[in-house]
Short mmCIF file of C-alpha atoms in Angstrom, two decimals:
data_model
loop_
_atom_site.label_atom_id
_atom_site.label_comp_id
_atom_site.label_asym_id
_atom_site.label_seq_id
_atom_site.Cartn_x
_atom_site.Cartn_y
_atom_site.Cartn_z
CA UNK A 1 -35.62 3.52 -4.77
CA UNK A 2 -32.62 4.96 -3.75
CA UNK A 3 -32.13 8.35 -2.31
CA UNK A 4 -29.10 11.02 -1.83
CA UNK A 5 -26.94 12.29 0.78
CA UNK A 6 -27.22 16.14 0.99
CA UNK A 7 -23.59 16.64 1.03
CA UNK A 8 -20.83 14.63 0.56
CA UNK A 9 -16.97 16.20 0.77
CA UNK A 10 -13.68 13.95 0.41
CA UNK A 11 -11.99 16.18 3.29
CA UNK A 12 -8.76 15.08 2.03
CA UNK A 13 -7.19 14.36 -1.62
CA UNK A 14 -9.01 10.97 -2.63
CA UNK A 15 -8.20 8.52 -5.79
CA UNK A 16 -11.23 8.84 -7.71
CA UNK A 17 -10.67 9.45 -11.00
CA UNK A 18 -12.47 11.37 -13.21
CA UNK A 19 -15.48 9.71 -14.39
CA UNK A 20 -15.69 8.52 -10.70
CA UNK A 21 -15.87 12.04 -9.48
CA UNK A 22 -18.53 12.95 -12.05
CA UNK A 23 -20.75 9.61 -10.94
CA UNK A 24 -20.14 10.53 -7.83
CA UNK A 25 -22.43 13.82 -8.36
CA UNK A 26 -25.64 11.34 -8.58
CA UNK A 27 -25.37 10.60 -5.13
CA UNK A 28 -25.59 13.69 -3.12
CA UNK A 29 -26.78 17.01 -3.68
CA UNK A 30 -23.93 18.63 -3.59
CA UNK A 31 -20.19 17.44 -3.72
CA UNK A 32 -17.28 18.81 -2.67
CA UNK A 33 -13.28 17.93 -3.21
CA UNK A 34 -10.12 18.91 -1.30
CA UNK A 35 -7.05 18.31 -3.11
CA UNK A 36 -4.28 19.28 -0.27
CA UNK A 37 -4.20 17.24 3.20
CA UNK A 38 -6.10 18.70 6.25
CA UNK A 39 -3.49 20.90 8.77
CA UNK A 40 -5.28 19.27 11.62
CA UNK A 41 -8.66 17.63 13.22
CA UNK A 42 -10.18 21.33 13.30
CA UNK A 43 -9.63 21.68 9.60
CA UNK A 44 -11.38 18.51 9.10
CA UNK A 45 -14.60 19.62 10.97
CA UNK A 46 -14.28 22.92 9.32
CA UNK A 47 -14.38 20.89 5.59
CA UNK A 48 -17.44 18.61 6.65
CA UNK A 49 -19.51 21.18 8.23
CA UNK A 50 -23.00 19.91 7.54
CA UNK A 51 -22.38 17.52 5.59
CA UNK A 52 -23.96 14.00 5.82
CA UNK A 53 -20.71 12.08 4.03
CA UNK A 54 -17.00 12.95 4.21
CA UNK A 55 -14.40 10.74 1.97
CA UNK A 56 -11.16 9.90 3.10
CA UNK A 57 -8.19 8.45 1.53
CA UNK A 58 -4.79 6.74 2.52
CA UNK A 59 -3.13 9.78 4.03
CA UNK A 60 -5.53 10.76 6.53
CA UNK A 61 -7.38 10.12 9.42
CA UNK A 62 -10.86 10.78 11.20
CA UNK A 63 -10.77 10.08 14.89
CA UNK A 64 -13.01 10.12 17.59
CA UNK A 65 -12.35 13.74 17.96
CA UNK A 66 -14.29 14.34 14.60
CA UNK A 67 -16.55 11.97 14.65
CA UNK A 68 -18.19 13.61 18.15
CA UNK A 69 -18.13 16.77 16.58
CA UNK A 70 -19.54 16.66 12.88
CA UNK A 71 -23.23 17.50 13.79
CA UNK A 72 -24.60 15.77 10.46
CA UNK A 73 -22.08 12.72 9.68
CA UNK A 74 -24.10 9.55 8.84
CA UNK A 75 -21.58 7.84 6.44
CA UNK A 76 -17.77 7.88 6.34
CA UNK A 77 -16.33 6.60 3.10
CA UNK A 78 -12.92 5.19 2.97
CA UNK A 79 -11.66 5.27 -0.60
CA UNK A 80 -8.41 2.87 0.32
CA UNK A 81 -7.70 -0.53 2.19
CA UNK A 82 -9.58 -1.22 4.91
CA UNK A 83 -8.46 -4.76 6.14
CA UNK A 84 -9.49 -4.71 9.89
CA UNK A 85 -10.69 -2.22 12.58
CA UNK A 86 -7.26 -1.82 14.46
CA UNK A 87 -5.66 -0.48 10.91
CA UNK A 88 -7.99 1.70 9.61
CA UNK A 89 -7.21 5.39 9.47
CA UNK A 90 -10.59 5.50 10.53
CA UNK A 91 -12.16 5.25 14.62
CA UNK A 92 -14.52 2.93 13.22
CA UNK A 93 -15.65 1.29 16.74
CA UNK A 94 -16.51 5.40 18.27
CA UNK A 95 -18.62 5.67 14.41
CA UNK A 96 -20.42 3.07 15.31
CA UNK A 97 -21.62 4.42 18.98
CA UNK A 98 -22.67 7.81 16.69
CA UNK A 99 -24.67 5.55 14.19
CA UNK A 100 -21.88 6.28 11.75
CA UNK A 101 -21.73 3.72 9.18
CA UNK A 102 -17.64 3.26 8.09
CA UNK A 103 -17.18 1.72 4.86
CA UNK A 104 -13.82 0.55 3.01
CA UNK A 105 -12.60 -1.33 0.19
CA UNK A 106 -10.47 -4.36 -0.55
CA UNK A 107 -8.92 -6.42 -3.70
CA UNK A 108 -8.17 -3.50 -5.65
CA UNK A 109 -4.46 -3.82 -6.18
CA UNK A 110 -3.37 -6.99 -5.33
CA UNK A 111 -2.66 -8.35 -9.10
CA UNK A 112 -0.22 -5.58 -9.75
CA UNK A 113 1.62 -6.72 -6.40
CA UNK A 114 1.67 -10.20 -7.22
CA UNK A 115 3.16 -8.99 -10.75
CA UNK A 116 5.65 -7.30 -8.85
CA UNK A 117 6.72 -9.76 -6.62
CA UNK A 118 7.02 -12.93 -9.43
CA UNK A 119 8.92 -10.07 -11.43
CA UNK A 120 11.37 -8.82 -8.65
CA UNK A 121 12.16 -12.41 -7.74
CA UNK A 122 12.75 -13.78 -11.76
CA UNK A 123 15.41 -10.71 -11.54
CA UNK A 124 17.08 -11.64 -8.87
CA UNK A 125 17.36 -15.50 -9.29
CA UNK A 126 17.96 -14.69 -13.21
CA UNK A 127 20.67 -11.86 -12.51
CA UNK A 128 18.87 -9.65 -15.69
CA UNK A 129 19.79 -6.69 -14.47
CA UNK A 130 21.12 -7.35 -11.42
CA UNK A 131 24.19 -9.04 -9.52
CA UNK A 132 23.33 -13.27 -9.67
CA UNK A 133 23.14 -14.65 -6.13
CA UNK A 134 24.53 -17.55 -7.82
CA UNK A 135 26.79 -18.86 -10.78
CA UNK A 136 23.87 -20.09 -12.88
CA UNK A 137 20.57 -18.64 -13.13
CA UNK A 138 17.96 -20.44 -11.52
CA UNK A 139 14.12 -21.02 -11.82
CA UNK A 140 11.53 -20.98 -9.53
CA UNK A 141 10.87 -24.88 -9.83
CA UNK A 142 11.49 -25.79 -6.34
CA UNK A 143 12.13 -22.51 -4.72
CA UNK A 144 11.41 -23.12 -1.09
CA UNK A 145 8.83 -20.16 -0.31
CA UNK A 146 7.26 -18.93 2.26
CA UNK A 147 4.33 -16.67 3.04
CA UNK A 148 3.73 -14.91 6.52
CA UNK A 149 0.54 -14.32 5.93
CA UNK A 150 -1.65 -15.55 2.43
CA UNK A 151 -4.76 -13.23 2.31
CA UNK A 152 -5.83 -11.24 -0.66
CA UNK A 153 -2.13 -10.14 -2.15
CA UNK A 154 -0.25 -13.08 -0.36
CA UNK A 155 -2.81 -15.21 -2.07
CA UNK A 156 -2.00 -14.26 -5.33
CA UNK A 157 1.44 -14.31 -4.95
CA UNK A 158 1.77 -17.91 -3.28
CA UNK A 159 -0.91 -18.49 -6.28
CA UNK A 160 1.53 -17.52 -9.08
CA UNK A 161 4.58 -19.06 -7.65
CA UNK A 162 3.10 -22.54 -6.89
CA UNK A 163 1.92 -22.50 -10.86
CA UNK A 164 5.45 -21.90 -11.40
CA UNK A 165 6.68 -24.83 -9.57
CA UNK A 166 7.88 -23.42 -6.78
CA UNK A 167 7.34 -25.06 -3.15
CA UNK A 168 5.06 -22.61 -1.69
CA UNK A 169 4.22 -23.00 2.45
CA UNK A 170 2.53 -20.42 4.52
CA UNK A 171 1.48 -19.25 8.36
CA UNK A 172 -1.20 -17.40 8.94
CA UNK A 173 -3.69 -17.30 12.19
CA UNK A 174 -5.83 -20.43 11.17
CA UNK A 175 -5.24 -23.23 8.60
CA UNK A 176 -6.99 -22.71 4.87
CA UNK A 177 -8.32 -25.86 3.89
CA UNK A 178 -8.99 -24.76 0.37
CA UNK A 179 -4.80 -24.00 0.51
CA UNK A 180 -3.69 -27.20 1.91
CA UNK A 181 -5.57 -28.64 -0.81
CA UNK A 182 -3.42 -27.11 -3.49
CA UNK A 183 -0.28 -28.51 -2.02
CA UNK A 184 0.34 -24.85 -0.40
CA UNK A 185 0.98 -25.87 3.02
CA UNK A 186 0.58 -24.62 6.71
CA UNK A 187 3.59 -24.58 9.04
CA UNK A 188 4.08 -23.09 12.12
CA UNK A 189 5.97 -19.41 11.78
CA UNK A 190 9.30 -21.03 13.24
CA UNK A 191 9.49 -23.58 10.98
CA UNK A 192 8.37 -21.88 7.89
CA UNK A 193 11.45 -19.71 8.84
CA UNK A 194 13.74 -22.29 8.93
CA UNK A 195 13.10 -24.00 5.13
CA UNK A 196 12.24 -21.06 3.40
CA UNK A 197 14.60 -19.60 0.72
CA UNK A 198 12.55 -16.97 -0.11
CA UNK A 199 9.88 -15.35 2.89
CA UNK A 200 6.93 -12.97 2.10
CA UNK A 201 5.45 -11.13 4.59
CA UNK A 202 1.46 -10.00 3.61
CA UNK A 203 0.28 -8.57 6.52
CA UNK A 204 -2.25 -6.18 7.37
CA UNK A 205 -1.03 -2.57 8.15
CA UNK A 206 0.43 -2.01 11.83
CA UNK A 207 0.92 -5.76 12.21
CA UNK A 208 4.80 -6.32 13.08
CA UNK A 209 5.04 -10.48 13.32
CA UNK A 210 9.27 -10.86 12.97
CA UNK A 211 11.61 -9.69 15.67
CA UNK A 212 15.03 -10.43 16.76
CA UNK A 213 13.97 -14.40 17.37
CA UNK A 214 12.30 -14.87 14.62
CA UNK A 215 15.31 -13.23 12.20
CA UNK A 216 17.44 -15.67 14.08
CA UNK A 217 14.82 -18.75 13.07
CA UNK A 218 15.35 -17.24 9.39
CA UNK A 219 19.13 -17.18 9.40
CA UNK A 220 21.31 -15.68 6.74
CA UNK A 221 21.51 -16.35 2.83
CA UNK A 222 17.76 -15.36 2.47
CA UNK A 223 15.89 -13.33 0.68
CA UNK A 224 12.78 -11.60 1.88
CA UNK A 225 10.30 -9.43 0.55
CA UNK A 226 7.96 -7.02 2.39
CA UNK A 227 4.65 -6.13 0.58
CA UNK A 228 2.64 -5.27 3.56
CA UNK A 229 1.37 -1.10 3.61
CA UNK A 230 3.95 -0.08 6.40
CA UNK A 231 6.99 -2.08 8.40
CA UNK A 232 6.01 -6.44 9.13
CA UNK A 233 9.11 -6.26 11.19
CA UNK A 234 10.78 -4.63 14.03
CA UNK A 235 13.44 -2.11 12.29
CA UNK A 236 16.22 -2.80 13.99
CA UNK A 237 15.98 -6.48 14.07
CA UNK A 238 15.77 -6.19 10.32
CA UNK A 239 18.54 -4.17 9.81
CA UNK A 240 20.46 -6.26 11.70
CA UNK A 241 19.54 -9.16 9.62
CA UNK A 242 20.04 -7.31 6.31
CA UNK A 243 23.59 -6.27 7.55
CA UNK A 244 24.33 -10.03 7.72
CA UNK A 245 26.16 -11.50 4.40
CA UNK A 246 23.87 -12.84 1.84
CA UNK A 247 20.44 -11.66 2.94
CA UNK A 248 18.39 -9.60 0.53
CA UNK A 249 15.64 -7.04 1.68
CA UNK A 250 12.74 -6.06 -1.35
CA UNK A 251 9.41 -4.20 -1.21
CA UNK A 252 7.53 -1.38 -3.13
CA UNK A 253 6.80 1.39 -0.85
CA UNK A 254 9.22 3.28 0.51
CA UNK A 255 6.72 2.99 3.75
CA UNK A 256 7.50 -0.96 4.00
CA UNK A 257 10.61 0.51 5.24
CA UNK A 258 9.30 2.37 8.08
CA UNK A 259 12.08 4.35 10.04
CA UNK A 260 15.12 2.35 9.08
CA UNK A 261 18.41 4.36 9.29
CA UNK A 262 19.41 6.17 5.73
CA UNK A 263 22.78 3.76 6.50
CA UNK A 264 20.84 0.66 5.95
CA UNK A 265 18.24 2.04 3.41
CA UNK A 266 21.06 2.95 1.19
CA UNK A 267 22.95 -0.41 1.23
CA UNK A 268 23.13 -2.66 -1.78
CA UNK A 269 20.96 -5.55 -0.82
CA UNK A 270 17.89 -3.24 -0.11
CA UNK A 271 15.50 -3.09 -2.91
CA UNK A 272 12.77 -0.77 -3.05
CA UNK A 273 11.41 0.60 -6.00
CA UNK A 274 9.91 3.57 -4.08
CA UNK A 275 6.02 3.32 -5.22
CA UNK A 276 2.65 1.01 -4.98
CA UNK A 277 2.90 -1.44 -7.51
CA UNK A 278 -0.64 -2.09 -6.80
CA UNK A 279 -1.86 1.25 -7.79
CA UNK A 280 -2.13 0.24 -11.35
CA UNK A 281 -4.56 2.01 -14.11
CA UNK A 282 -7.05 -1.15 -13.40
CA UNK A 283 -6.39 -0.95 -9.83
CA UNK A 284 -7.61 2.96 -9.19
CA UNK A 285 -10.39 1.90 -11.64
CA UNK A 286 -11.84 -0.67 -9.31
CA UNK A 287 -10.99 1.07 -6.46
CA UNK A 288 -13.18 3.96 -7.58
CA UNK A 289 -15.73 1.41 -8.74
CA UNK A 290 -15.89 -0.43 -5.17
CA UNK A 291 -15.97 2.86 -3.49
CA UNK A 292 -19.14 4.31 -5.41
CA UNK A 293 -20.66 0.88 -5.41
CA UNK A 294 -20.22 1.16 -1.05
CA UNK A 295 -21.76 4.81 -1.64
CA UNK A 296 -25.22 3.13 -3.78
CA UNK A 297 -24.74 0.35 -1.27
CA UNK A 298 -25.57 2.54 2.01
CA UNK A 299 -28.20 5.20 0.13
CA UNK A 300 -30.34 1.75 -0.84
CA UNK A 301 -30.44 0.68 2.46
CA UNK A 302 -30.88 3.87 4.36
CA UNK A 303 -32.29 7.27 2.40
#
């Protein structure tokens, strides 16, 4: 038997779509959307009032601040990425000293990033619509590649390339057995550096692994792509790397670029096509799925 929340209100514009919105009206009494950001924490409170659920999406954030204050909160809803505590736009460890449970989705957009990535790189090594890095076109049979970092979208990607024949390697924080036994190997973030042609860097969101050492362990005639959500690199490191002849900068959001200079942003081996390329029709499908699915999830086990 599952029961309802008396209120639930996405306090800030959320991606559900439709039909999601209109399930969503099974699950609580009474629902409520905002469609324009909060000004501050105070507007926040003022939208959850008594309710027992608030949703929040990618462009906001409920601290501790909130969390103390919202006399009724029992369930916080993330409707975006939530890939560890330290990222989330969310206090999750405070919501848990309230008895607030914090809830958050993954693997809802990773296919259209891996899409992106094996088409970005097929353009470049192809020259179809863009200046050849070489005189002939090249395949990626035997491209030396390397992923910093090979979780749910660095997965896929190493995934697709190695079917393509390319010679995928990776570093992450522990070895993945079920990798090494697909001929994707480990190597240690120096070395991976060194060999790679082409370097990926998945990371979760505030995690910056490259700096000025590390962009010297890369060297020049490179190219690297960025599909993290936010900067996997300190910005002026990188921009003194993509300054260098023959290195190649891509990624999707204009926030994988993080503060770098208009200068740098604006120069012709800096690619970014300026949206998610995970945020595909499927992709805000299943993330509205996941999302109600964490909603049913929580009123099963608790009202």
């Amino acid at each position: 038997m599952m029961g309802k929340f008396k209120k639930i209100v996405a306090v800030a514009p959320v991606n559900l779509v439709p039909w999601a919105r209109e399930e969503l009206k099974e699950y609580a009494e009474e629902t409520v959307f905002y469609d324009t950001p909060p000004k501050d924490d105070e507007e926040i409170l003022e939208r959850i009032g008594d309710a027992d659920a608030a949703l929040i999406g990618i462009s906001s954030s409920i601290g501790k601040y909130v969390l103390e204050k919202a006399p009724n909160l029992k369930y916080v809803g993330m409707v975006c990425s939530l890939y560890s505590e330290e990222s989330a736009n969310v206090d999750i460890a405070f919501a848990r000293t309230k008895g607030i449970t914090v809830k958050g989705v993954r693997n809802y957009g990773d296919r259209g990033v891996a899409e992106y990535a094996v088409y970005q790189l097929i353009r470049i090594l192809h020259g179809y619509d863009f200046k050849r890095r070489q005189e002939k076109s090249r395949e990626l049979t035997g491209l030396k590649v390397g992923m910093v970092g090979i979780g749910d979208s660095g997965g896929l990607i190493a995934d697709a390339l190695h079917f393509f024949g390319a010679e995928v390697s990776y570093f992450a924080r522990s070895k993945k057995a079920e990798r090494e036994r697909q001929g994707i190997c480990y190597k240690p973030l120096e070395e991976l550096l060194r060999d790679s042609e082409v370097v990926f860097t998945c990371l979760n969101k505030n995690t910056i692994l490259l700096h000025e050492e590390e962009f010297r362990q890369l060297g020049d005639g490179k190219i690297m792509f960025n599909t993290s959500i936010g900067p996997a690199a300190d910005m002026d490191a990188l921009e003194g790397w993509i300054k260098r002849d023959g290195n190649l900068f891509c990624c999707d959001m204009t926030e994988s670029l993080g503060d770098m200079s208009e200068e740098v942003r604006n120069r012709e081996n800096v690619i970014c096509i300026g949206e998610s390329s995970g945020m595909t029709e499927q992709a805000y499908d299943l993330l509205a799925r996941k999302s109600l699915d964490n909603i049913k999830e929580y009123l099963v086990k608790n009202i």
